[in-house]
CSV table of C-alpha atoms and ligand atoms in Angstrom, one decimal:
chain,number,residue,atom,x,y,z
A,1,UNK,CA,-72.5,-70.3,-16.7
A,2,UNK,CA,-70.3,-71.7,-13.8
A,3,UNK,CA,-71.5,-71.4,-10.2
A,4,UNK,CA,-68.7,-69.0,-9.5
A,5,UNK,CA,-69.6,-66.7,-12.5
A,6,UNK,CA,-73.3,-66.9,-11.7
A,7,UNK,CA,-72.8,-66.0,-8.0
A,8,UNK,CA,-70.4,-63.2,-9.1
A,9,UNK,CA,-73.0,-61.9,-11.5
A,10,UNK,CA,-75.6,-61.8,-8.7
A,11,UNK,CA,-73.3,-60.0,-6.3
A,12,UNK,CA,-72.4,-57.5,-9.0
A,13,UNK,CA,-76.1,-56.7,-9.6
A,14,UNK,CA,-76.7,-56.3,-5.9
A,15,UNK,CA,-73.7,-54.1,-5.4
A,16,UNK,CA,-74.1,-51.7,-8.4
A,17,UNK,CA,-76.8,-49.6,-6.8
A,18,UNK,CA,-74.6,-48.9,-3.8
A,19,UNK,CA,-71.9,-47.3,-5.9
A,20,UNK,CA,-74.4,-45.5,-8.0
A,21,UNK,CA,-76.1,-44.0,-5.0
A,22,UNK,CA,-72.8,-42.8,-3.5
A,23,UNK,CA,-71.9,-41.1,-6.8
A,24,UNK,CA,-75.3,-39.6,-7.3
A,25,UNK,CA,-76.3,-38.5,-3.8
A,26,UNK,CA,-73.0,-38.0,-1.9
A,27,UNK,CA,-70.5,-37.2,-4.6
A,28,UNK,CA,-69.2,-34.1,-2.8
A,29,UNK,CA,-68.9,-35.5,0.7
A,30,UNK,CA,-65.3,-35.0,2.0
A,31,UNK,CA,-63.6,-38.3,2.8
A,32,UNK,CA,-60.1,-37.1,3.7
A,33,UNK,CA,-57.8,-34.1,3.6
A,34,UNK,CA,-54.5,-34.0,1.8
A,35,UNK,CA,-51.4,-32.5,3.5
A,36,UNK,CA,-48.1,-31.3,2.0
A,37,UNK,CA,-46.4,-34.4,3.5
A,38,UNK,CA,-48.8,-36.7,1.7
A,39,UNK,CA,-48.4,-34.9,-1.6
A,40,UNK,CA,-44.6,-35.1,-1.4
A,41,UNK,CA,-44.4,-38.3,0.7
A,42,UNK,CA,-46.0,-41.0,-1.5
A,43,UNK,CA,-49.6,-40.3,-0.5
A,44,UNK,CA,-49.1,-42.3,2.7
A,45,UNK,CA,-52.4,-42.9,4.5
A,46,UNK,CA,-54.5,-40.9,2.0
A,47,UNK,CA,-57.9,-42.5,1.6
A,48,UNK,CA,-58.5,-42.3,-2.1
A,49,UNK,CA,-59.1,-45.9,-3.3
A,50,UNK,CA,-62.1,-48.2,-2.8
A,51,UNK,CA,-62.2,-52.0,-2.7
A,52,UNK,CA,-64.4,-54.5,-0.8
A,53,UNK,CA,-62.1,-57.4,-1.4
A,54,UNK,CA,-59.7,-56.8,1.5
A,55,UNK,CA,-59.1,-54.2,4.2
A,56,UNK,CA,-55.8,-53.6,6.1
A,57,UNK,CA,-56.2,-52.5,9.7
A,58,UNK,CA,-52.9,-51.1,11.0
A,59,UNK,CA,-53.1,-53.1,14.3
A,60,UNK,CA,-54.9,-56.2,13.2
A,61,UNK,CA,-53.6,-56.8,9.7
A,62,UNK,CA,-55.4,-57.9,6.6
A,63,UNK,CA,-59.0,-59.2,6.4
A,64,UNK,CA,-60.2,-60.8,3.2
A,65,UNK,CA,-63.9,-60.1,2.7
A,66,UNK,CA,-64.1,-59.4,6.4
A,67,UNK,CA,-62.3,-62.6,7.5
A,68,UNK,CA,-58.9,-62.5,9.3
A,69,UNK,CA,-56.3,-64.8,7.8
A,70,UNK,CA,-56.6,-67.5,10.5
A,71,UNK,CA,-60.4,-67.6,9.8
A,72,UNK,CA,-59.8,-67.8,6.1
A,73,UNK,CA,-57.5,-70.8,6.7
A,74,UNK,CA,-60.0,-72.4,9.0
A,75,UNK,CA,-63.2,-71.8,7.0
A,76,UNK,CA,-62.2,-72.5,3.4
A,77,UNK,CA,-62.5,-76.2,2.2
A,78,UNK,CA,-59.3,-78.2,2.2
A,79,UNK,CA,-58.1,-81.0,-0.1
A,80,UNK,CA,-58.2,-84.4,1.6
A,81,UNK,CA,-55.4,-84.7,4.2
A,82,UNK,CA,-54.2,-81.1,3.6
A,83,UNK,CA,-53.5,-78.6,6.4
A,84,UNK,CA,-54.1,-75.6,4.1
A,85,UNK,CA,-57.2,-74.8,2.0
A,86,UNK,CA,-57.6,-74.9,-1.8
A,87,UNK,CA,-56.3,-71.7,-3.3
A,88,UNK,CA,-59.2,-71.9,-5.8
A,89,UNK,CA,-61.6,-71.6,-2.9
A,90,UNK,CA,-59.9,-68.3,-1.9
A,91,UNK,CA,-60.6,-67.0,-5.4
A,92,UNK,CA,-64.3,-67.8,-4.9
A,93,UNK,CA,-64.2,-66.0,-1.6
A,94,UNK,CA,-62.4,-62.9,-2.9
A,95,UNK,CA,-64.7,-62.6,-5.9
A,96,UNK,CA,-68.1,-63.3,-4.2
A,97,UNK,CA,-67.5,-62.7,-0.5
A,98,UNK,CA,-68.9,-66.2,0.2
A,99,UNK,CA,-67.1,-69.2,1.7
A,100,UNK,CA,-67.6,-71.8,-1.0
A,101,UNK,CA,-68.9,-75.3,-0.4
A,102,UNK,CA,-66.8,-78.4,-1.3
A,103,UNK,CA,-68.6,-78.8,-4.6
A,104,UNK,CA,-68.3,-75.1,-5.5
A,105,UNK,CA,-64.5,-75.3,-4.9
A,106,UNK,CA,-64.3,-78.5,-7.0
A,107,UNK,CA,-65.9,-76.6,-9.9
A,108,UNK,CA,-63.3,-73.8,-9.6
A,109,UNK,CA,-60.5,-76.4,-9.4
A,110,UNK,CA,-61.9,-77.9,-12.6
A,111,UNK,CA,-62.0,-74.5,-14.3
A,112,UNK,CA,-58.4,-74.0,-13.5
A,113,UNK,CA,-57.4,-77.4,-14.7
A,114,UNK,CA,-59.1,-76.9,-18.1
A,115,UNK,CA,-57.3,-73.6,-18.6
A,116,UNK,CA,-53.8,-74.4,-17.4
A,117,UNK,CA,-52.1,-75.5,-20.7
A,118,UNK,CA,-49.5,-72.9,-21.9
A,119,UNK,CA,-49.3,-72.0,-25.6
A,120,UNK,CA,-46.1,-73.2,-27.1
A,121,UNK,CA,-44.8,-69.7,-27.7
A,122,UNK,CA,-44.6,-69.0,-24.0
A,123,UNK,CA,-42.0,-71.7,-23.6
A,124,UNK,CA,-40.1,-70.3,-26.6
A,125,UNK,CA,-40.2,-66.8,-25.1
A,126,UNK,CA,-38.9,-68.1,-21.8
A,127,UNK,CA,-36.2,-70.1,-23.6
A,128,UNK,CA,-35.1,-67.0,-25.5
A,129,UNK,CA,-34.2,-65.1,-22.4
A,130,UNK,CA,-30.4,-64.7,-21.9
A,131,UNK,CA,-29.1,-66.9,-19.0
A,132,UNK,CA,-28.9,-65.1,-15.6
A,133,UNK,CA,-31.9,-63.0,-16.5
A,134,UNK,CA,-33.8,-62.0,-13.3
A,135,UNK,CA,-36.8,-64.4,-12.9
A,136,UNK,CA,-39.2,-61.5,-12.3
A,137,UNK,CA,-38.3,-60.0,-15.7
A,138,UNK,CA,-39.0,-63.3,-17.4
A,139,UNK,CA,-42.2,-63.8,-15.4
A,140,UNK,CA,-43.5,-60.3,-16.4
A,141,UNK,CA,-42.5,-60.8,-20.1
A,142,UNK,CA,-44.1,-64.3,-20.2
A,143,UNK,CA,-47.4,-62.8,-19.0
A,144,UNK,CA,-47.2,-60.0,-21.4
A,145,UNK,CA,-46.5,-62.4,-24.3
A,146,UNK,CA,-49.9,-63.9,-23.6
A,147,UNK,CA,-51.7,-60.7,-24.2
A,148,UNK,CA,-52.7,-61.9,-27.6
A,149,UNK,CA,-55.0,-64.4,-25.9
A,150,UNK,CA,-57.0,-61.6,-24.3
A,151,UNK,CA,-60.7,-62.3,-24.6
A,152,UNK,CA,-61.5,-58.8,-23.3
A,153,UNK,CA,-59.3,-57.1,-25.8
A,154,UNK,CA,-61.0,-58.9,-28.7
A,155,UNK,CA,-64.5,-58.3,-27.3
A,156,UNK,CA,-63.6,-54.6,-26.8
A,157,UNK,CA,-62.5,-54.3,-30.4
A,158,UNK,CA,-65.7,-55.9,-31.5
A,159,UNK,CA,-67.7,-53.4,-29.4
A,160,UNK,CA,-69.2,-54.4,-26.1
A,161,UNK,CA,-71.4,-52.7,-23.5
A,162,UNK,CA,-69.6,-51.2,-20.5
A,163,UNK,CA,-71.8,-53.2,-18.1
A,164,UNK,CA,-70.4,-56.4,-19.7
A,165,UNK,CA,-66.7,-55.6,-19.4
A,166,UNK,CA,-66.3,-57.7,-16.2
A,167,UNK,CA,-67.4,-60.9,-18.0
A,168,UNK,CA,-64.6,-61.2,-20.5
A,169,UNK,CA,-62.2,-59.8,-17.8
A,170,UNK,CA,-63.3,-62.7,-15.6
A,171,UNK,CA,-62.6,-65.2,-18.4
A,172,UNK,CA,-59.1,-63.6,-18.9
A,173,UNK,CA,-58.4,-63.8,-15.2
A,174,UNK,CA,-59.2,-67.5,-14.9
A,175,UNK,CA,-57.2,-68.2,-18.0
A,176,UNK,CA,-54.2,-66.4,-16.7
A,177,UNK,CA,-54.3,-67.5,-13.1
A,178,UNK,CA,-54.5,-71.2,-14.1
A,179,UNK,CA,-51.4,-70.8,-16.2
A,180,UNK,CA,-49.2,-68.9,-13.7
A,181,UNK,CA,-47.9,-71.9,-11.8
A,182,UNK,CA,-47.0,-73.5,-15.1
A,183,UNK,CA,-45.1,-70.4,-16.2
A,184,UNK,CA,-43.3,-70.0,-12.9
A,185,UNK,CA,-42.3,-73.6,-12.6
A,186,UNK,CA,-40.9,-73.6,-16.2
A,187,UNK,CA,-38.9,-70.4,-15.5
A,188,UNK,CA,-37.5,-72.2,-12.5
A,189,UNK,CA,-36.7,-75.3,-14.6
A,190,UNK,CA,-35.1,-73.2,-17.3
A,191,UNK,CA,-33.0,-71.1,-15.0
A,192,UNK,CA,-31.9,-73.7,-12.4
A,193,UNK,CA,-32.6,-77.2,-13.7
A,194,UNK,CA,-31.2,-77.1,-17.2
A,195,UNK,CA,-34.7,-76.7,-18.7
A,196,UNK,CA,-35.8,-80.1,-17.3
A,197,UNK,CA,-39.5,-79.5,-16.5
A,198,UNK,CA,-41.9,-81.7,-14.7
A,199,UNK,CA,-45.3,-82.0,-16.6
A,200,UNK,CA,-48.3,-80.8,-14.6
A,201,UNK,CA,-50.7,-83.3,-13.0
A,202,UNK,CA,-54.3,-82.5,-13.9
A,203,UNK,CA,-55.6,-84.4,-10.9
A,204,UNK,CA,-54.1,-82.0,-8.4
A,205,UNK,CA,-55.3,-78.7,-7.1
A,206,UNK,CA,-53.3,-75.5,-7.8
A,207,UNK,CA,-51.1,-75.7,-4.7
A,208,UNK,CA,-50.3,-79.4,-5.0
A,209,UNK,CA,-49.7,-79.2,-8.7
A,210,UNK,CA,-47.3,-76.4,-8.2
A,211,UNK,CA,-45.4,-78.4,-5.6
A,212,UNK,CA,-45.4,-81.3,-8.0
A,213,UNK,CA,-44.1,-79.3,-10.9
A,214,UNK,CA,-41.3,-77.9,-8.6
A,215,UNK,CA,-40.5,-81.5,-7.8
A,216,UNK,CA,-40.9,-80.9,-4.0
A,217,UNK,CA,-42.7,-83.5,-1.9
A,218,UNK,CA,-45.2,-82.9,0.9
A,219,UNK,CA,-45.7,-80.7,2.8
A,220,UNK,CA,-44.6,-78.2,0.1
A,221,UNK,CA,-48.1,-78.5,-1.4
A,222,UNK,CA,-49.3,-76.9,1.8
A,223,UNK,CA,-46.5,-74.4,1.7
A,224,UNK,CA,-47.6,-73.4,-1.8
A,225,UNK,CA,-51.3,-73.1,-0.7
A,226,UNK,CA,-50.3,-71.0,2.3
A,227,UNK,CA,-47.9,-68.9,0.2
A,228,UNK,CA,-50.5,-68.1,-2.5
A,229,UNK,CA,-53.3,-67.4,0.0
A,230,UNK,CA,-51.4,-65.0,2.3
A,231,UNK,CA,-49.9,-63.0,-0.5
A,232,UNK,CA,-53.1,-62.7,-2.5
A,233,UNK,CA,-54.3,-59.2,-1.4
A,234,UNK,CA,-53.3,-56.4,0.9
A,235,UNK,CA,-56.0,-53.8,0.1
A,236,UNK,CA,-55.6,-51.5,-2.8
A,237,UNK,CA,-52.8,-49.0,-2.0
A,238,UNK,CA,-49.8,-51.2,-2.0
A,239,UNK,CA,-47.6,-50.7,-5.1
A,240,UNK,CA,-48.5,-54.0,-6.9
A,241,UNK,CA,-52.3,-53.7,-6.3
A,242,UNK,CA,-52.3,-50.1,-7.1
A,243,UNK,CA,-50.3,-50.6,-10.3
A,244,UNK,CA,-52.6,-53.3,-11.5
A,245,UNK,CA,-55.6,-51.1,-10.8
A,246,UNK,CA,-54.1,-48.1,-12.4
A,247,UNK,CA,-53.1,-49.8,-15.6
A,248,UNK,CA,-56.4,-51.6,-15.8
A,249,UNK,CA,-58.2,-48.3,-15.4
A,250,UNK,CA,-57.2,-47.5,-19.0
A,251,UNK,CA,-59.1,-50.7,-20.0
A,252,UNK,CA,-55.8,-52.4,-20.6
A,253,UNK,CA,-56.5,-56.1,-20.3
A,254,UNK,CA,-55.6,-58.5,-17.5
A,255,UNK,CA,-52.3,-59.6,-19.2
A,256,UNK,CA,-51.0,-56.0,-19.5
A,257,UNK,CA,-52.2,-55.1,-16.0
A,258,UNK,CA,-50.8,-58.1,-14.2
A,259,UNK,CA,-47.5,-57.9,-16.1
A,260,UNK,CA,-47.2,-54.2,-14.9
A,261,UNK,CA,-48.1,-55.1,-11.3
A,262,UNK,CA,-45.3,-57.8,-11.4
A,263,UNK,CA,-42.8,-55.0,-12.3
A,264,UNK,CA,-43.9,-53.0,-9.2
A,265,UNK,CA,-43.7,-56.1,-7.0
A,266,UNK,CA,-40.1,-56.6,-8.2
A,267,UNK,CA,-38.7,-53.6,-6.2
A,268,UNK,CA,-36.7,-54.2,-3.0
A,269,UNK,CA,-39.0,-52.0,-0.9
A,270,UNK,CA,-41.9,-54.2,-1.9
A,271,UNK,CA,-42.0,-58.0,-2.8
A,272,UNK,CA,-38.3,-58.3,-3.6
A,273,UNK,CA,-37.7,-57.8,0.2
A,274,UNK,CA,-38.4,-61.5,0.6
A,275,UNK,CA,-35.3,-62.4,-1.3
A,276,UNK,CA,-33.3,-59.6,0.2
A,277,UNK,CA,-34.0,-61.2,3.6
A,278,UNK,CA,-32.3,-64.4,2.4
A,279,UNK,CA,-29.4,-62.6,0.8
A,280,UNK,CA,-28.9,-60.8,4.1
A,281,UNK,CA,-29.2,-63.9,6.2
A,282,UNK,CA,-26.9,-65.9,4.0
A,283,UNK,CA,-24.2,-63.2,4.5
A,284,UNK,CA,-24.6,-63.7,8.3
A,285,UNK,CA,-24.6,-67.5,8.0
A,286,UNK,CA,-21.3,-67.2,6.2
A,287,UNK,CA,-19.8,-64.8,8.8
A,288,UNK,CA,-21.0,-67.2,11.6
A,289,UNK,CA,-19.6,-70.3,9.8
A,290,UNK,CA,-23.0,-71.9,10.1
A,291,UNK,CA,-23.4,-71.4,13.8
A,292,UNK,CA,-26.4,-69.6,15.4
A,293,UNK,CA,-25.2,-66.2,16.6
A,294,UNK,CA,-25.5,-65.1,20.2
A,295,UNK,CA,-28.0,-62.3,20.9
A,296,UNK,CA,-25.2,-59.8,21.1
A,297,UNK,CA,-23.7,-60.9,17.8
A,298,UNK,CA,-27.1,-60.7,16.1
A,299,UNK,CA,-27.7,-57.2,17.5
A,300,UNK,CA,-24.3,-56.1,16.1
A,301,UNK,CA,-25.2,-57.5,12.7
A,302,UNK,CA,-28.4,-55.5,12.7
A,303,UNK,CA,-26.7,-52.3,13.8
A,304,UNK,CA,-24.0,-52.8,11.2
A,305,UNK,CA,-26.7,-53.0,8.5
A,306,UNK,CA,-28.4,-49.9,9.8
A,307,UNK,CA,-25.2,-48.0,10.2
A,308,UNK,CA,-24.2,-48.7,6.6
A,309,UNK,CA,-27.3,-46.9,5.5
A,310,UNK,CA,-29.3,-50.0,4.6
A,311,UNK,CA,-32.8,-51.0,5.7
A,312,UNK,CA,-33.5,-54.2,7.6
A,313,UNK,CA,-35.3,-56.3,5.0
A,314,UNK,CA,-38.6,-57.8,6.1
A,315,UNK,CA,-39.2,-55.2,8.8
A,316,UNK,CA,-41.3,-52.1,8.8
A,317,UNK,CA,-44.5,-51.4,6.9
A,318,UNK,CA,-46.3,-48.4,5.3
A,319,UNK,CA,-49.6,-49.2,7.0
A,320,UNK,CA,-49.1,-52.0,9.6
A,321,UNK,CA,-48.1,-51.1,13.2
A,322,UNK,CA,-47.9,-54.6,14.6
A,323,UNK,CA,-46.4,-57.9,13.6
A,324,UNK,CA,-47.8,-58.9,10.3
A,325,UNK,CA,-50.3,-61.8,10.8
A,326,UNK,CA,-48.9,-63.2,7.6
A,327,UNK,CA,-45.6,-63.4,9.4
A,328,UNK,CA,-47.3,-65.1,12.4
A,329,UNK,CA,-49.0,-67.7,10.3
A,330,UNK,CA,-45.7,-68.7,8.6
A,331,UNK,CA,-43.9,-68.7,11.9
A,332,UNK,CA,-46.5,-71.2,13.2
A,333,UNK,CA,-46.0,-73.3,10.1
A,334,UNK,CA,-42.2,-73.2,10.8
A,335,UNK,CA,-42.7,-74.2,14.5
A,336,UNK,CA,-44.7,-77.2,13.4
A,337,UNK,CA,-42.6,-78.4,10.4
A,338,UNK,CA,-39.1,-77.0,10.7
A,339,UNK,CA,-38.5,-76.0,14.3
A,340,UNK,CA,-34.8,-76.9,14.2
A,341,UNK,CA,-34.0,-75.3,10.9
A,342,UNK,CA,-30.9,-73.1,11.1
A,343,UNK,CA,-32.4,-70.1,9.3
A,344,UNK,CA,-35.6,-70.3,11.3
A,345,UNK,CA,-33.5,-70.0,14.4
A,346,UNK,CA,-31.8,-66.9,12.9
A,347,UNK,CA,-35.2,-65.5,12.0
A,348,UNK,CA,-36.6,-66.1,15.5
A,349,UNK,CA,-33.6,-64.4,17.0
A,350,UNK,CA,-34.1,-61.5,14.7
A,351,UNK,CA,-37.7,-61.2,15.8
A,352,UNK,CA,-36.4,-60.8,19.3
A,353,UNK,CA,-33.6,-58.2,18.6
A,354,UNK,CA,-34.8,-56.1,15.6
A,355,UNK,CA,-37.9,-54.4,17.0
A,356,UNK,CA,-36.1,-52.9,20.0
A,357,UNK,CA,-33.3,-51.8,17.8
A,358,UNK,CA,-35.6,-50.1,15.2
A,359,UNK,CA,-37.4,-48.4,18.1
A,360,UNK,CA,-34.1,-47.2,19.6
A,361,UNK,CA,-33.0,-45.9,16.1
A,362,UNK,CA,-36.3,-44.1,16.1
A,363,UNK,CA,-36.9,-43.9,12.3
A,364,UNK,CA,-39.2,-46.7,11.2
A,365,UNK,CA,-42.8,-46.1,12.2
A,366,UNK,CA,-43.3,-49.8,12.4
A,367,UNK,CA,-40.5,-51.8,14.0
A,368,UNK,CA,-42.3,-55.2,13.5
A,369,UNK,CA,-41.7,-57.9,10.9
A,370,UNK,CA,-43.8,-58.1,7.7
A,371,UNK,CA,-44.6,-61.1,5.5
A,372,UNK,CA,-41.2,-61.1,3.8
A,373,UNK,CA,-39.3,-61.8,7.0
A,374,UNK,CA,-40.5,-65.4,7.1
A,375,UNK,CA,-41.5,-66.5,3.6
A,376,UNK,CA,-38.0,-67.1,2.0
A,377,UNK,CA,-36.7,-69.3,4.8
A,378,UNK,CA,-39.6,-71.8,4.2
A,379,UNK,CA,-38.8,-72.1,0.5
A,380,UNK,CA,-35.1,-72.4,1.3
A,381,UNK,CA,-35.9,-75.2,3.8
A,382,UNK,CA,-37.8,-77.2,1.1
A,383,UNK,CA,-34.9,-76.9,-1.4
A,384,UNK,CA,-35.6,-73.7,-3.3
A,385,UNK,CA,-32.3,-72.0,-2.5
A,386,UNK,CA,-32.3,-69.7,-5.5
A,387,UNK,CA,-33.7,-66.8,-3.6
A,388,UNK,CA,-34.1,-64.5,-6.7
A,389,UNK,CA,-37.0,-66.7,-7.5
A,390,UNK,CA,-39.0,-66.0,-4.3
A,391,UNK,CA,-40.7,-62.8,-5.6
A,392,UNK,CA,-42.2,-64.9,-8.5
A,393,UNK,CA,-43.9,-67.0,-5.8
A,394,UNK,CA,-45.2,-63.8,-4.2
A,395,UNK,CA,-46.3,-62.7,-7.7
A,396,UNK,CA,-48.5,-65.8,-8.3
A,397,UNK,CA,-50.3,-65.1,-5.1
A,398,UNK,CA,-50.7,-61.4,-5.7
A,399,UNK,CA,-52.2,-62.0,-9.1
A,400,UNK,CA,-55.2,-63.7,-7.4
A,401,UNK,CA,-56.1,-60.6,-5.5
A,402,UNK,CA,-55.3,-58.2,-8.3
A,403,UNK,CA,-57.4,-59.9,-10.9
A,404,UNK,CA,-60.3,-60.2,-8.5
A,405,UNK,CA,-60.0,-56.4,-7.9
A,406,UNK,CA,-59.9,-55.6,-11.6
A,407,UNK,CA,-63.0,-57.7,-12.3
A,408,UNK,CA,-64.8,-55.7,-9.7
A,409,UNK,CA,-63.4,-52.4,-11.0
A,410,UNK,CA,-64.9,-53.3,-14.4
A,411,UNK,CA,-68.2,-54.4,-12.9
A,412,UNK,CA,-68.6,-51.2,-11.0
A,413,UNK,CA,-67.5,-49.0,-13.9
A,414,UNK,CA,-64.6,-47.4,-12.0
A,415,UNK,CA,-63.1,-44.8,-14.4
A,416,UNK,CA,-59.7,-44.0,-15.6
A,417,UNK,CA,-57.4,-43.1,-12.7
A,418,UNK,CA,-56.0,-39.6,-13.1
A,419,UNK,CA,-55.1,-37.6,-10.1
A,420,UNK,CA,-53.8,-34.0,-10.3
A,421,UNK,CA,-50.3,-32.8,-9.8
A,422,UNK,CA,-49.1,-29.4,-8.7
A,423,UNK,CA,-45.8,-27.6,-9.0
A,424,UNK,CA,-43.4,-27.0,-6.0
A,425,UNK,CA,-44.1,-23.3,-6.4
A,426,UNK,CA,-47.9,-24.0,-6.0
A,427,UNK,CA,-47.2,-26.1,-2.9
A,428,UNK,CA,-45.1,-23.3,-1.5
A,429,UNK,CA,-47.9,-20.8,-2.1
A,430,UNK,CA,-50.4,-23.1,-0.4
A,431,UNK,CA,-48.0,-23.5,2.5
A,432,UNK,CA,-47.4,-19.8,2.9
A,433,UNK,CA,-51.1,-18.9,2.8
A,434,UNK,CA,-51.8,-21.5,5.5
A,435,UNK,CA,-48.9,-20.3,7.6
A,436,UNK,CA,-50.1,-16.7,7.4
A,437,UNK,CA,-53.7,-17.7,8.2
A,438,UNK,CA,-52.4,-19.5,11.4
A,439,UNK,CA,-50.2,-16.6,12.5
A,440,UNK,CA,-46.9,-18.2,11.3
A,441,UNK,CA,-47.4,-21.5,13.2
A,442,UNK,CA,-45.4,-24.4,11.8
A,443,UNK,CA,-46.5,-28.1,11.9
A,444,UNK,CA,-44.5,-30.8,13.5
A,445,UNK,CA,-42.7,-31.9,10.4
A,446,UNK,CA,-39.6,-34.0,10.0
A,447,UNK,CA,-36.9,-33.0,7.6
A,448,UNK,CA,-36.6,-35.1,4.4
B,1,LIG,N1,-35.0,-50.8,8.4
B,1,LIG,C1,-34.4,-49.6,8.5
B,1,LIG,N2,-35.0,-48.4,8.3
B,1,LIG,C2,-36.4,-48.5,8.1
B,1,LIG,C3,-37.0,-49.7,8.0
B,1,LIG,C4,-36.3,-50.9,8.1
B,1,LIG,N3,-36.9,-52.1,8.0
B,1,LIG,N4,-38.4,-49.4,7.7
B,1,LIG,C5,-38.5,-48.1,7.7
B,1,LIG,N5,-37.2,-47.5,7.9
B,1,LIG,C6,-36.9,-46.1,7.8
B,1,LIG,C7,-37.3,-45.6,6.4
B,1,LIG,O1,-36.2,-45.9,5.4
B,1,LIG,C8,-37.4,-44.1,6.6
B,1,LIG,O2,-36.1,-43.6,6.7
B,1,LIG,P1,-35.8,-42.1,6.2
B,1,LIG,O3,-36.6,-41.2,7.1
B,1,LIG,O4,-34.3,-42.0,6.4
B,1,LIG,O5,-36.3,-42.0,4.8
B,1,LIG,C9,-38.0,-44.1,8.0
B,1,LIG,O6,-37.7,-45.3,8.6
B,1,LIG,C10,-39.5,-43.9,8.0
B,1,LIG,O7,-40.1,-44.9,7.2
B,1,LIG,P2,-41.6,-45.5,7.5
B,1,LIG,O8,-42.5,-44.3,7.3
B,1,LIG,O9,-41.6,-46.2,8.7
B,1,LIG,O10,-41.8,-46.5,6.3
B,1,LIG,P3,-42.3,-46.3,4.8
B,1,LIG,O11,-43.8,-46.3,4.9
B,1,LIG,O12,-41.7,-45.1,4.2
B,1,LIG,O13,-41.8,-47.6,4.1
B,1,LIG,C11,-41.2,-49.9,3.9
B,1,LIG,C12,-42.3,-48.9,4.4
B,1,LIG,C13,-41.8,-51.3,4.0
B,1,LIG,C14,-40.8,-49.6,2.5
B,1,LIG,C15,-40.0,-49.8,4.9
B,1,LIG,O14,-40.4,-50.1,6.2
B,1,LIG,C16,-38.8,-50.6,4.5
B,1,LIG,O15,-38.0,-50.2,3.7
B,1,LIG,N6,-38.7,-51.9,5.0
B,1,LIG,C17,-37.7,-52.8,4.6
B,1,LIG,C18,-38.0,-53.4,3.2
B,1,LIG,C19,-39.2,-54.4,3.3
B,1,LIG,O16,-39.3,-55.2,4.2
B,1,LIG,N7,-40.2,-54.2,2.4
B,1,LIG,C20,-41.3,-55.2,2.3
B,1,LIG,C21,-42.6,-54.6,2.6
B,1,LIG,C22,-43.7,-55.6,2.5
B,1,LIG,N8,-43.9,-56.1,1.2
B,1,LIG,O17,-43.9,-57.2,0.9
B,1,LIG,O18,-44.1,-55.2,0.3
B,2,LIG,C1,-48.1,-56.1,0.4
B,2,LIG,O1,-48.4,-57.2,0.7
B,2,LIG,O2,-48.5,-55.5,-0.6
B,2,LIG,C2,-47.1,-55.4,1.3
B,2,LIG,O3,-47.3,-55.7,2.7
B,2,LIG,C3,-47.0,-53.9,1.1
B,2,LIG,C4,-48.1,-53.0,1.5
B,2,LIG,O4,-49.2,-53.5,1.9
B,2,LIG,O5,-47.9,-51.8,1.4
């Protein structure tokens, strides 16, 4: 058994009694109440999921296993000469809650290396896609195609104990994660480089090997590491994480679950926003003939977008109420490595003008930028100008957190997810009853 698996096993054994006790002794303790607005309005803020892998504080941002992102970057071991840590080390942290030592990370890097080779049929499936297919559709399908490799599915058919589900799910997760950079870089080669792919280099860690397969020199290895790390997890309620968890709760394997979560990530209100930012910015670059707009011109562009009924991509958040620390980390990277980049100057100007405008408009609960407002311009700077591809890069990162969550879901025996729905008439009756009980008082509700 590898050190990672052994440590995980130990952590699972330690954790199981906590979940058991909560279910046995406190099963009927009320955690939250549910309002009509939450039932109709996408369950915003409803506390109804549990994960220990990450927690999102509205004002502070994400913490992985209790560590804020700058701490994660600072504490995890780094490849020699690198600014950013091994992505493989992050997986160790997410799964076990422990910061790995150099030798523990080396072992995980080795595990990934051994498992990275793609079956021939994956290339054939990617090749069979019609040209101009969206990269996220190909990515999802390529992952789905590999479902036949699922160790968990085979074990389940053969009959295994519930307490062992996590073990084969762990194996599937490592097998899939190790292959995702290969899948993604081949999709890129097929769509934008006439199918000319660069073979992977087994001597490199995940981030450096991805940069190598994309044919982009340093510091893109650090860009890849940073990108995969900051996108890995954002607690459990976001659409991709929730989709992965929901699908996996039926005991669908990792391939089925990750492919499904990729489809959720592909929506413009979620991961796709990172490419929307670039599309939107390119429109402005064209209008400005490549010049940096004045503050007044930028404000006008933002208002024009809002007045045409569109959202400002990369701004706002369902939970966060401050600038996303993932935005800040990427901004710091840009300040060090690409300070004079035209799009970075646009992005920084947007940071100045958008929040006051969104506040003035008065709709968005969070006027501050999220992760997607900065990520695309970095990939663009290093030569990936095909912005439809950016959500695939988000998807590789998100798979890291989602698989870690699914392994733990299985280890703790979380059941099939199946909330209850009501009819509008039932909601109306509930509302009327509450209104009568309070003497006809109405809540402070906004119109839909
Ligand atoms: N630009 C314009 N209007 C906005 C924005 C924005 N960036 N953000 C929120 N609003 C509007 C929103 O459309 C809603 O309008 P209406 O009442 O007409 O339906 C109103 O403000 C209230 O929305 P919120 O409660 O603040 O936000 P919600 O939790 O519903 O949605 C997002 C969160 C992220 C979907 C929303 O802020 C948004 O559409 N942002 C732009 C797209 C984006 O950047 N998505 C990426 C999120 C991060 N990720 O990677 O997934
Ligand atoms: C994410 O990383 O999933 C996004 O910020 C969306 C969210 O957390 O709701």
